[in-house]
PDB file of C-alpha atoms in Angstrom:
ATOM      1  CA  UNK A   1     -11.989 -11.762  -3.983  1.00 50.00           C
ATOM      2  CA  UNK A   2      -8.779 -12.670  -1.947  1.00 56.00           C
ATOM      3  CA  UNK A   3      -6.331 -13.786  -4.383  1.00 86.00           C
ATOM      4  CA  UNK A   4      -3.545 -14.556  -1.291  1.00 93.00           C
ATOM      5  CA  UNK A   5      -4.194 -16.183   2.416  1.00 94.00           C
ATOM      6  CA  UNK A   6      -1.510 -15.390   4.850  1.00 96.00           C
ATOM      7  CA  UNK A   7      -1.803 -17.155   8.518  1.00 97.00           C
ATOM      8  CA  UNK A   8      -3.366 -13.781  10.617  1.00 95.00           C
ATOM      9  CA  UNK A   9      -0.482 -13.744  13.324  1.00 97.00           C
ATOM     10  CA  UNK A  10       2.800 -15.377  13.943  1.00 97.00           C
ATOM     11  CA  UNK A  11       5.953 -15.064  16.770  1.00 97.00           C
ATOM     12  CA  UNK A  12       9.477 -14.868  15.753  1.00 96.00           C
ATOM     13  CA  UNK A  13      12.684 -14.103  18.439  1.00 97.00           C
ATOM     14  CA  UNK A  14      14.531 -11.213  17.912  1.00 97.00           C
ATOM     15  CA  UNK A  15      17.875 -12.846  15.924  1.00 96.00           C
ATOM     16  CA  UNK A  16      15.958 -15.416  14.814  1.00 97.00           C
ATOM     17  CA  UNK A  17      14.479 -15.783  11.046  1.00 97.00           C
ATOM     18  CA  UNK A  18      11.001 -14.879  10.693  1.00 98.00           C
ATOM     19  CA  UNK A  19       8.997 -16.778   7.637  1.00 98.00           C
ATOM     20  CA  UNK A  20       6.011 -15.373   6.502  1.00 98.00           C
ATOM     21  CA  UNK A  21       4.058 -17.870   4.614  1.00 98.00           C
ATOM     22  CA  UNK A  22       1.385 -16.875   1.634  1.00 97.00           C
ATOM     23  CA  UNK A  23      -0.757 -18.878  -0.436  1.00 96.00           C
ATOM     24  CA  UNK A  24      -1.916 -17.855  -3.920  1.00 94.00           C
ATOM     25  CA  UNK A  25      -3.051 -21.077  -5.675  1.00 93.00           C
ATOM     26  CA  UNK A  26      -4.793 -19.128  -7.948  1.00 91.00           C
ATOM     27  CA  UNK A  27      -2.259 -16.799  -9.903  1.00 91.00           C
ATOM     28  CA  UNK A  28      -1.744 -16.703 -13.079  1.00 88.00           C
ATOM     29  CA  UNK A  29       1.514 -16.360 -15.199  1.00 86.00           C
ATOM     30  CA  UNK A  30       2.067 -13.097 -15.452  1.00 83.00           C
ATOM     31  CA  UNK A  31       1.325 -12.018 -12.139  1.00 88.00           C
ATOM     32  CA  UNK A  32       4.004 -11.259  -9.341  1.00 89.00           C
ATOM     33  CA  UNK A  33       4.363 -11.855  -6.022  1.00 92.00           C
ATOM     34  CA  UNK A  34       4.489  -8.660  -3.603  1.00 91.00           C
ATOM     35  CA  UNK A  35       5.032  -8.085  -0.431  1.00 95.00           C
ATOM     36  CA  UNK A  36       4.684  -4.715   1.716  1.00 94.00           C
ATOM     37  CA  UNK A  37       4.693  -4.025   5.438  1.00 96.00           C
ATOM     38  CA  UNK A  38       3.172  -1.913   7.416  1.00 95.00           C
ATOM     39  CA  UNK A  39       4.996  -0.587  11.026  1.00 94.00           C
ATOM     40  CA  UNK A  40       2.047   0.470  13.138  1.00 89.00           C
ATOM     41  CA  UNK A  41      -0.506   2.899  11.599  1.00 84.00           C
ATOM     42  CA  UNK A  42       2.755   4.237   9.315  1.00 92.00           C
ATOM     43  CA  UNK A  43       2.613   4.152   5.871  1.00 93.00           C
ATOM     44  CA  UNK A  44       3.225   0.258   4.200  1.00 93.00           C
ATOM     45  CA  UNK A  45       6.484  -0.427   2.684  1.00 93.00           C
ATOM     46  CA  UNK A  46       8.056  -2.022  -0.399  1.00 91.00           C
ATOM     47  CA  UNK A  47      10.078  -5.175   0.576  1.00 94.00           C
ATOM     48  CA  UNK A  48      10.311  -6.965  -2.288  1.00 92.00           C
ATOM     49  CA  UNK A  49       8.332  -8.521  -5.535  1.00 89.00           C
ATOM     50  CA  UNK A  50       9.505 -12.265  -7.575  1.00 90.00           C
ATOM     51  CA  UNK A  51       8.205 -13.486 -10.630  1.00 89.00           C
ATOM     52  CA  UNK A  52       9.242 -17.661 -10.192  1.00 89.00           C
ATOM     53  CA  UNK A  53      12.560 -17.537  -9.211  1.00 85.00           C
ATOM     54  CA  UNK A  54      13.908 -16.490  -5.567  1.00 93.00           C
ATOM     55  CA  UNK A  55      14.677 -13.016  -5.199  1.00 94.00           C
ATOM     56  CA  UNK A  56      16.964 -11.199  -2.240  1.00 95.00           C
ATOM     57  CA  UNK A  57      17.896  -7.861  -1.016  1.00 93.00           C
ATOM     58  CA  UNK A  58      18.817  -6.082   1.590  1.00 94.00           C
ATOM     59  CA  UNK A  59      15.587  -6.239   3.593  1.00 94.00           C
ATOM     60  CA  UNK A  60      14.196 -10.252   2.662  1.00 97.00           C
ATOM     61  CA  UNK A  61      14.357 -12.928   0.739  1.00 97.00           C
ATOM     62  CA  UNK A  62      11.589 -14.592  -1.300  1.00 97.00           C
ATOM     63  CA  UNK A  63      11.272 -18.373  -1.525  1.00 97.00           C
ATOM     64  CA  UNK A  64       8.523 -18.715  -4.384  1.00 96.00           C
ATOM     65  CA  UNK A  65       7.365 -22.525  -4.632  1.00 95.00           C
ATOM     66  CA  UNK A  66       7.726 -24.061  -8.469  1.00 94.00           C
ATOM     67  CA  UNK A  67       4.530 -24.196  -9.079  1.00 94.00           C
ATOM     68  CA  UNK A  68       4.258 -20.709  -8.002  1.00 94.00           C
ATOM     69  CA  UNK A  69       1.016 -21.098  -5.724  1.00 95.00           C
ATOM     70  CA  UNK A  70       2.577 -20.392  -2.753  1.00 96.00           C
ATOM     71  CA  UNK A  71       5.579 -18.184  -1.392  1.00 97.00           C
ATOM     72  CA  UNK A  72       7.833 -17.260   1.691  1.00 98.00           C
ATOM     73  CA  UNK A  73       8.919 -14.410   2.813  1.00 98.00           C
ATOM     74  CA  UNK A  74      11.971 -14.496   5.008  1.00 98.00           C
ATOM     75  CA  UNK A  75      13.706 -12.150   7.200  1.00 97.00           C
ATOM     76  CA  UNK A  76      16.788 -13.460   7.720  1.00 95.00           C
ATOM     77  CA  UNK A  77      17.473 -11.612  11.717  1.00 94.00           C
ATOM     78  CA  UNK A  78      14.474 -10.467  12.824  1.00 96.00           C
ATOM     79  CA  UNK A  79      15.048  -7.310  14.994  1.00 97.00           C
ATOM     80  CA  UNK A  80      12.471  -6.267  17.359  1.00 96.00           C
ATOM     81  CA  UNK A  81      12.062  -3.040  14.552  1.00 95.00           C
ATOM     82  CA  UNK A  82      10.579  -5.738  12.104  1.00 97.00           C
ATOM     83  CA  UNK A  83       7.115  -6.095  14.191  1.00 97.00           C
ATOM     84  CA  UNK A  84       4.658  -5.183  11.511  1.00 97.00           C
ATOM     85  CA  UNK A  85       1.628  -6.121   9.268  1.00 95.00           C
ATOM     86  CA  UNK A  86       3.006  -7.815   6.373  1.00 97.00           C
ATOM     87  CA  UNK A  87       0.693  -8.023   3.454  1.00 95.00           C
ATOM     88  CA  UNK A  88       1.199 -10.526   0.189  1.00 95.00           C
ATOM     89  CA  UNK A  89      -0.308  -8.854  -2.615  1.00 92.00           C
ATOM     90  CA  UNK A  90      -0.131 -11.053  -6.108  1.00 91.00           C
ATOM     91  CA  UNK A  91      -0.760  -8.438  -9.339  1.00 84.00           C
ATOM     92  CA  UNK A  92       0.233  -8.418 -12.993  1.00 78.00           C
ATOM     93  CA  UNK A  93       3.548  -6.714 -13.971  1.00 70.00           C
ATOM     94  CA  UNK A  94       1.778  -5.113 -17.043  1.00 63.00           C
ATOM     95  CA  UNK A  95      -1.416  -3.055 -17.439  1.00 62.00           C
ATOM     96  CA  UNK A  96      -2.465  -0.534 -14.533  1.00 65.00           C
ATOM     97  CA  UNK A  97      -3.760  -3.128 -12.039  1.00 70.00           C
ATOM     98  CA  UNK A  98      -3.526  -1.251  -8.814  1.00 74.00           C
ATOM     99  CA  UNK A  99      -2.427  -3.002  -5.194  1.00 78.00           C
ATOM    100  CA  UNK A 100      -5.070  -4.896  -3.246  1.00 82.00           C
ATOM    101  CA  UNK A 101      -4.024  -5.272   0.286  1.00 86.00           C
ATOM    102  CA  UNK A 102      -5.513  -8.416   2.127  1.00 85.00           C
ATOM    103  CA  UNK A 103      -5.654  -8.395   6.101  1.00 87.00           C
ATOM    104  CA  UNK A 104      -1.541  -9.485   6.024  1.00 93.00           C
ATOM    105  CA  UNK A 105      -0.038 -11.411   8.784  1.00 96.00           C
ATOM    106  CA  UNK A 106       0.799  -9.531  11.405  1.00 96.00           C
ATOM    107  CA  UNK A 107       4.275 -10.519  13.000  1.00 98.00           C
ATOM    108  CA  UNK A 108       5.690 -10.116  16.568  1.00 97.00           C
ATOM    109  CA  UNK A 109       9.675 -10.142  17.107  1.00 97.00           C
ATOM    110  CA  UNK A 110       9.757 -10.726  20.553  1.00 96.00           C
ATOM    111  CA  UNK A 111      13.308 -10.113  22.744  1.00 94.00           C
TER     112      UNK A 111
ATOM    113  CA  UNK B   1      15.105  12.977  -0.372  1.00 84.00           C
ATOM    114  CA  UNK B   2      12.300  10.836  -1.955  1.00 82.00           C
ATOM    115  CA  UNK B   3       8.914  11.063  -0.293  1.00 92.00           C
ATOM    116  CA  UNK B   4       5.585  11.244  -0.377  1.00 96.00           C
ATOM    117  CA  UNK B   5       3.787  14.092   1.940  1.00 97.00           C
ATOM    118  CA  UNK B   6       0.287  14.933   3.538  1.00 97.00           C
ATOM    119  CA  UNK B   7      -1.447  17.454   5.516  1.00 97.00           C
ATOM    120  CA  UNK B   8      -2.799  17.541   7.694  1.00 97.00           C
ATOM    121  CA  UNK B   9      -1.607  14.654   9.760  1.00 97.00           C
ATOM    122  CA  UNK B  10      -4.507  14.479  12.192  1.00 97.00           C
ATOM    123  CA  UNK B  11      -7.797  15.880  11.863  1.00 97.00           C
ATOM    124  CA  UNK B  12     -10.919  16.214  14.049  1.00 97.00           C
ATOM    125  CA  UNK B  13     -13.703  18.451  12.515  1.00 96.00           C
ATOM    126  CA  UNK B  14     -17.481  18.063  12.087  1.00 96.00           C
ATOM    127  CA  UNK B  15     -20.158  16.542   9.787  1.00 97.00           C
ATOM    128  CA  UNK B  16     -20.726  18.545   6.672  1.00 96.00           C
ATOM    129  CA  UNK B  17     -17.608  20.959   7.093  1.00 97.00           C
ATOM    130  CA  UNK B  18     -15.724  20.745   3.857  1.00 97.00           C
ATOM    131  CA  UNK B  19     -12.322  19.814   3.709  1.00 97.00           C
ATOM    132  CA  UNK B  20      -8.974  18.896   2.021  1.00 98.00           C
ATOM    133  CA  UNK B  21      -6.172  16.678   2.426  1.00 98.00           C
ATOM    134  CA  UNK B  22      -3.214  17.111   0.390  1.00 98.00           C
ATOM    135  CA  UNK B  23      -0.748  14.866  -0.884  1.00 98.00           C
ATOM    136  CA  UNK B  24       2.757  15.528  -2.535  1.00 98.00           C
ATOM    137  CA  UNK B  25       5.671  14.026  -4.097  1.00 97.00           C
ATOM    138  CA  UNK B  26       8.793  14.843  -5.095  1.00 95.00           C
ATOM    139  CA  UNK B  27       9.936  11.892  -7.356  1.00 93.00           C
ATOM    140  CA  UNK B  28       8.418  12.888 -10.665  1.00 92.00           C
ATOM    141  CA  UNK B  29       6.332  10.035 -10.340  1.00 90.00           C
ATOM    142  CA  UNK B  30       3.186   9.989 -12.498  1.00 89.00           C
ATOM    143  CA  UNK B  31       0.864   7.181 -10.550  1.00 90.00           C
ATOM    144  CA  UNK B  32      -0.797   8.704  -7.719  1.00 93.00           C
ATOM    145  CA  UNK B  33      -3.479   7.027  -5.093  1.00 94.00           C
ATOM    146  CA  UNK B  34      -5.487   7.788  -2.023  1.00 96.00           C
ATOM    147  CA  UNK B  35      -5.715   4.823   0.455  1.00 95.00           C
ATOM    148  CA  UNK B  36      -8.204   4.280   3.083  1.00 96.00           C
ATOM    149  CA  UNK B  37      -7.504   2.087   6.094  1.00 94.00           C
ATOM    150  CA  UNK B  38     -10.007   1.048   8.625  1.00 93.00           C
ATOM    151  CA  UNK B  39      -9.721  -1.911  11.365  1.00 88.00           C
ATOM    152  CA  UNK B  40     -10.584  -5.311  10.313  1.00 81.00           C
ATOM    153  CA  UNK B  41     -10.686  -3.946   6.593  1.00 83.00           C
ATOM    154  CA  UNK B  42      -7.457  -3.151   5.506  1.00 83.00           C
ATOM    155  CA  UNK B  43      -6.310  -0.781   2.946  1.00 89.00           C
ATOM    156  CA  UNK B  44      -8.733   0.089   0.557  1.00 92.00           C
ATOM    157  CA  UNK B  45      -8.038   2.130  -2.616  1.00 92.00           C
ATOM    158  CA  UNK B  46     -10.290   5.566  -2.928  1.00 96.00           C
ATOM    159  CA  UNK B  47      -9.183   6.701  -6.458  1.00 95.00           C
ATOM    160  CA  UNK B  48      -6.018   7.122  -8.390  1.00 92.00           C
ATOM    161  CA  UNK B  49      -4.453   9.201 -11.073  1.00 92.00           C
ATOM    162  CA  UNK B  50      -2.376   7.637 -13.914  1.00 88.00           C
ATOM    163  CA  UNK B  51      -1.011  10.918 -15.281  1.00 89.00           C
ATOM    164  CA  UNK B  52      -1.882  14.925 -15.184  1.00 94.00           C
ATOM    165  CA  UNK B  53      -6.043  15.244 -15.499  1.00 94.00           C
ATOM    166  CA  UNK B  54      -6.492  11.385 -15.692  1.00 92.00           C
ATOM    167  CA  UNK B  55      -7.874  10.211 -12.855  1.00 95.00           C
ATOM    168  CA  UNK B  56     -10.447   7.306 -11.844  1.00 93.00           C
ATOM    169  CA  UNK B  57     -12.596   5.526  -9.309  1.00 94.00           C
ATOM    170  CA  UNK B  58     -10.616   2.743  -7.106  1.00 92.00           C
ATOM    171  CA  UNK B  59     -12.884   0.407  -4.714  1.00 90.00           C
ATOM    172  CA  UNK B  60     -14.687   2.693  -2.362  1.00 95.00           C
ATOM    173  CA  UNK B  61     -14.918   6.061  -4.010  1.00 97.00           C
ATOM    174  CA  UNK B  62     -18.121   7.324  -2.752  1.00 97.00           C
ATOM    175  CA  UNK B  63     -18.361  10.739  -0.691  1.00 97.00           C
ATOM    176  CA  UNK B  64     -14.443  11.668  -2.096  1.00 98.00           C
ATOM    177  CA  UNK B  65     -13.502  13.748  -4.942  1.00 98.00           C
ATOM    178  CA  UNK B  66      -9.654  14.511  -6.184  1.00 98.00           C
ATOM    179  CA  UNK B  67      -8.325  16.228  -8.779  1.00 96.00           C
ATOM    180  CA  UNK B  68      -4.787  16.145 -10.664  1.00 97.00           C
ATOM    181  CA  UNK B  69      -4.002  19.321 -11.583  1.00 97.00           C
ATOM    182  CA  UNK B  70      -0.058  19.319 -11.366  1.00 96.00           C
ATOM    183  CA  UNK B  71       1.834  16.106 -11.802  1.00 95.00           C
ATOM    184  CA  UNK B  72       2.919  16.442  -7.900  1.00 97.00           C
ATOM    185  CA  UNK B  73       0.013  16.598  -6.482  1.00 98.00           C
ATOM    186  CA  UNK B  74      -2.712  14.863  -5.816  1.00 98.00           C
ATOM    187  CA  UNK B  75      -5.013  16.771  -3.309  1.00 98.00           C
ATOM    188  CA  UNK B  76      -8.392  14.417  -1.438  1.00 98.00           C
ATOM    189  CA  UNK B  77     -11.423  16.489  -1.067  1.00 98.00           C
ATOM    190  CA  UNK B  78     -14.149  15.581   1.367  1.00 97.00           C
ATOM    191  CA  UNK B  79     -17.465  17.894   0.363  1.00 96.00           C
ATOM    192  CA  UNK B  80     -19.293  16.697   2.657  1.00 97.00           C
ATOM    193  CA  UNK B  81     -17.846  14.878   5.699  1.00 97.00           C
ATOM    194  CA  UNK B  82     -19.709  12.450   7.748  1.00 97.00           C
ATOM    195  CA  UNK B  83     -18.718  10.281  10.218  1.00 97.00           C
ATOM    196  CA  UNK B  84     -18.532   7.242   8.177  1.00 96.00           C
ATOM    197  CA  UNK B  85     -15.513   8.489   6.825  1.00 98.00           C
ATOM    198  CA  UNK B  86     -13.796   8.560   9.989  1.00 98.00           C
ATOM    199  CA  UNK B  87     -10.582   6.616   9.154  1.00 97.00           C
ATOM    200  CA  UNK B  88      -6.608   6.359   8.989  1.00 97.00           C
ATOM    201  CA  UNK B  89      -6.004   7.680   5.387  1.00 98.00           C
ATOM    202  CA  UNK B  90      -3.019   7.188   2.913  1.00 97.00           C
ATOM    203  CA  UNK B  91      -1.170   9.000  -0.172  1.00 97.00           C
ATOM    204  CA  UNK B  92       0.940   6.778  -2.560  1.00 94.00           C
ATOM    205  CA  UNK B  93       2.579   6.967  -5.930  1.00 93.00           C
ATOM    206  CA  UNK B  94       4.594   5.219  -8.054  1.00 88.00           C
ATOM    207  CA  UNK B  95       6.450   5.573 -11.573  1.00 81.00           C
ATOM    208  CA  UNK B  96       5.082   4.807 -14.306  1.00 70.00           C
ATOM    209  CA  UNK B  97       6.698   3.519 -17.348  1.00 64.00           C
ATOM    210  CA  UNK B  98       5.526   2.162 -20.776  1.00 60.00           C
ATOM    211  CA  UNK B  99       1.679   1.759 -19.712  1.00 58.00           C
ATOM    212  CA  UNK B 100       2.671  -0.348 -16.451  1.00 60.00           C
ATOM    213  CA  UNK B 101       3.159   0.871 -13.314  1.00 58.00           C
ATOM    214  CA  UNK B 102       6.064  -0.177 -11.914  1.00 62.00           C
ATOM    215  CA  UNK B 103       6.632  -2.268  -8.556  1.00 65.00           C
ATOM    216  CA  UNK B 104       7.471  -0.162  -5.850  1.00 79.00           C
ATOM    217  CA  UNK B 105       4.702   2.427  -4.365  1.00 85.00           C
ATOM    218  CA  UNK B 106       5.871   4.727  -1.947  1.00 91.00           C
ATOM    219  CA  UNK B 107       3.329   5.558   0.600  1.00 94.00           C
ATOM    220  CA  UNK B 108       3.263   8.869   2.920  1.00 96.00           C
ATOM    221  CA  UNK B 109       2.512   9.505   6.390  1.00 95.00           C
ATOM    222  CA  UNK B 110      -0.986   9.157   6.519  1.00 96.00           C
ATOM    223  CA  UNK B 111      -4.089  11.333   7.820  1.00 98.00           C
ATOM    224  CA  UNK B 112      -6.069  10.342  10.647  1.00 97.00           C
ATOM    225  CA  UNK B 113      -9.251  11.598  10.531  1.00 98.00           C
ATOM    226  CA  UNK B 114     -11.813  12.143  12.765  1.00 98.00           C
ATOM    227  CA  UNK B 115     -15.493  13.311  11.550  1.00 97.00           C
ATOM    228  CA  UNK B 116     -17.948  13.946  14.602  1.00 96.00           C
TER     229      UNK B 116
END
């Protein structure tokens, strides 16, 4: 069962920020919020995981809503290297629950 | 440097011919897991390995086997190919600390395979 709906596509220019939306109405308090790309056919990467509050680093910021059931992923300049599947995955910090990628959103920086 | 690597990269061979993918990593980690990845379908887990000779069944399991015989590898064995397992195919681990594992998986290459 999907536990996270992300929109299937979106545009962003190239300098622009890009916001990735995901839904999880459905988690539960001790489960993060994760999100991973995935630059065509290469391996998916880490970006970056929150709990509640917002979290930033080099590559994104996360914007996670107060009731939790919904977050944002943000690129701050999207460069035309950012194109990429971009999955929200929602899993429990503890135990040995592994990843479940959805379908992701897949994001275009255009020039 | 940290990574996580597999060979072959691209494969084409025929139904029934055994074969083996392997997967490596040099970060110590102890979490290992084979991905699969097919269109419309997404990334699918195959099995993982929490530790050295502990390994178990993830979502679609069927017509794989692995083993966990050193804590750096993690090697994907296909007895029997058949076309069906035709796919883009991925190697991850991740460190594992006081019976979690911990947030960031690092994922390899991949394999493409091709079964005729």
């Amino acid at each position: 069962d999907a536990k996270t709906t992300q929109p299937p596509s979106m545009d962003c220019a190239e300098g622009r920020a890009a916001n990735l939306p995901c839904n999880h109405s459905t988690i539960s308090g001790n489960e993060y919020v994760y999100w991973y790309r995935q630059i065509h056919s290469q391996g998916p990467q880490y970006i970056i995981h929150g709990l509640k509050n917002n979290e930033t680093n080099e590559m994104a910021s996360l914007i996670i809503t107060e009731d939790r059931k919904s977050s944002t992923l943000i690129l701050s300049h999207a460069t035309l290297r950012d194109t990429a599947v971009y999955y929200c995955i929602v899993r429990p910090r503890s135990g040995n629950t592994p990843l479940v990628f959805g379908k992701g959103t897949r994001l275009s920086v255009i020039a | 440097e940290a990574q996580v690597t597999q060979n072959p990269r691209y494969l084409i061979t025929v139904t029934g011919k055994k074969l083996t993918v392997t997967c490596s990593q040099n970060m110590n980690h102890e979490y290992m897991s084979w991905y699969r990845q097919d269109p419309g379908l997404g990334l699918r887990q195959i099995y993982y390995s929490m530790n050295v000779e502990v390994t178990d069944k993830g979502d679609v399991p069927e017509g794989y086997k692995v083993s966990r015989k050193e804590k750096r590898n993690f090697p994907l064995i296909l007895e029997s190919p058949s076309p069906n397992q035709t796919s883009l195919y991925f190697c991850a681990s991740s460190l594992r600390k006081a019976g979690t594992i911990t947030d960031t998986q690092y994922f390899g290459p991949g394999t493409r395979l091709t079964v005729l």
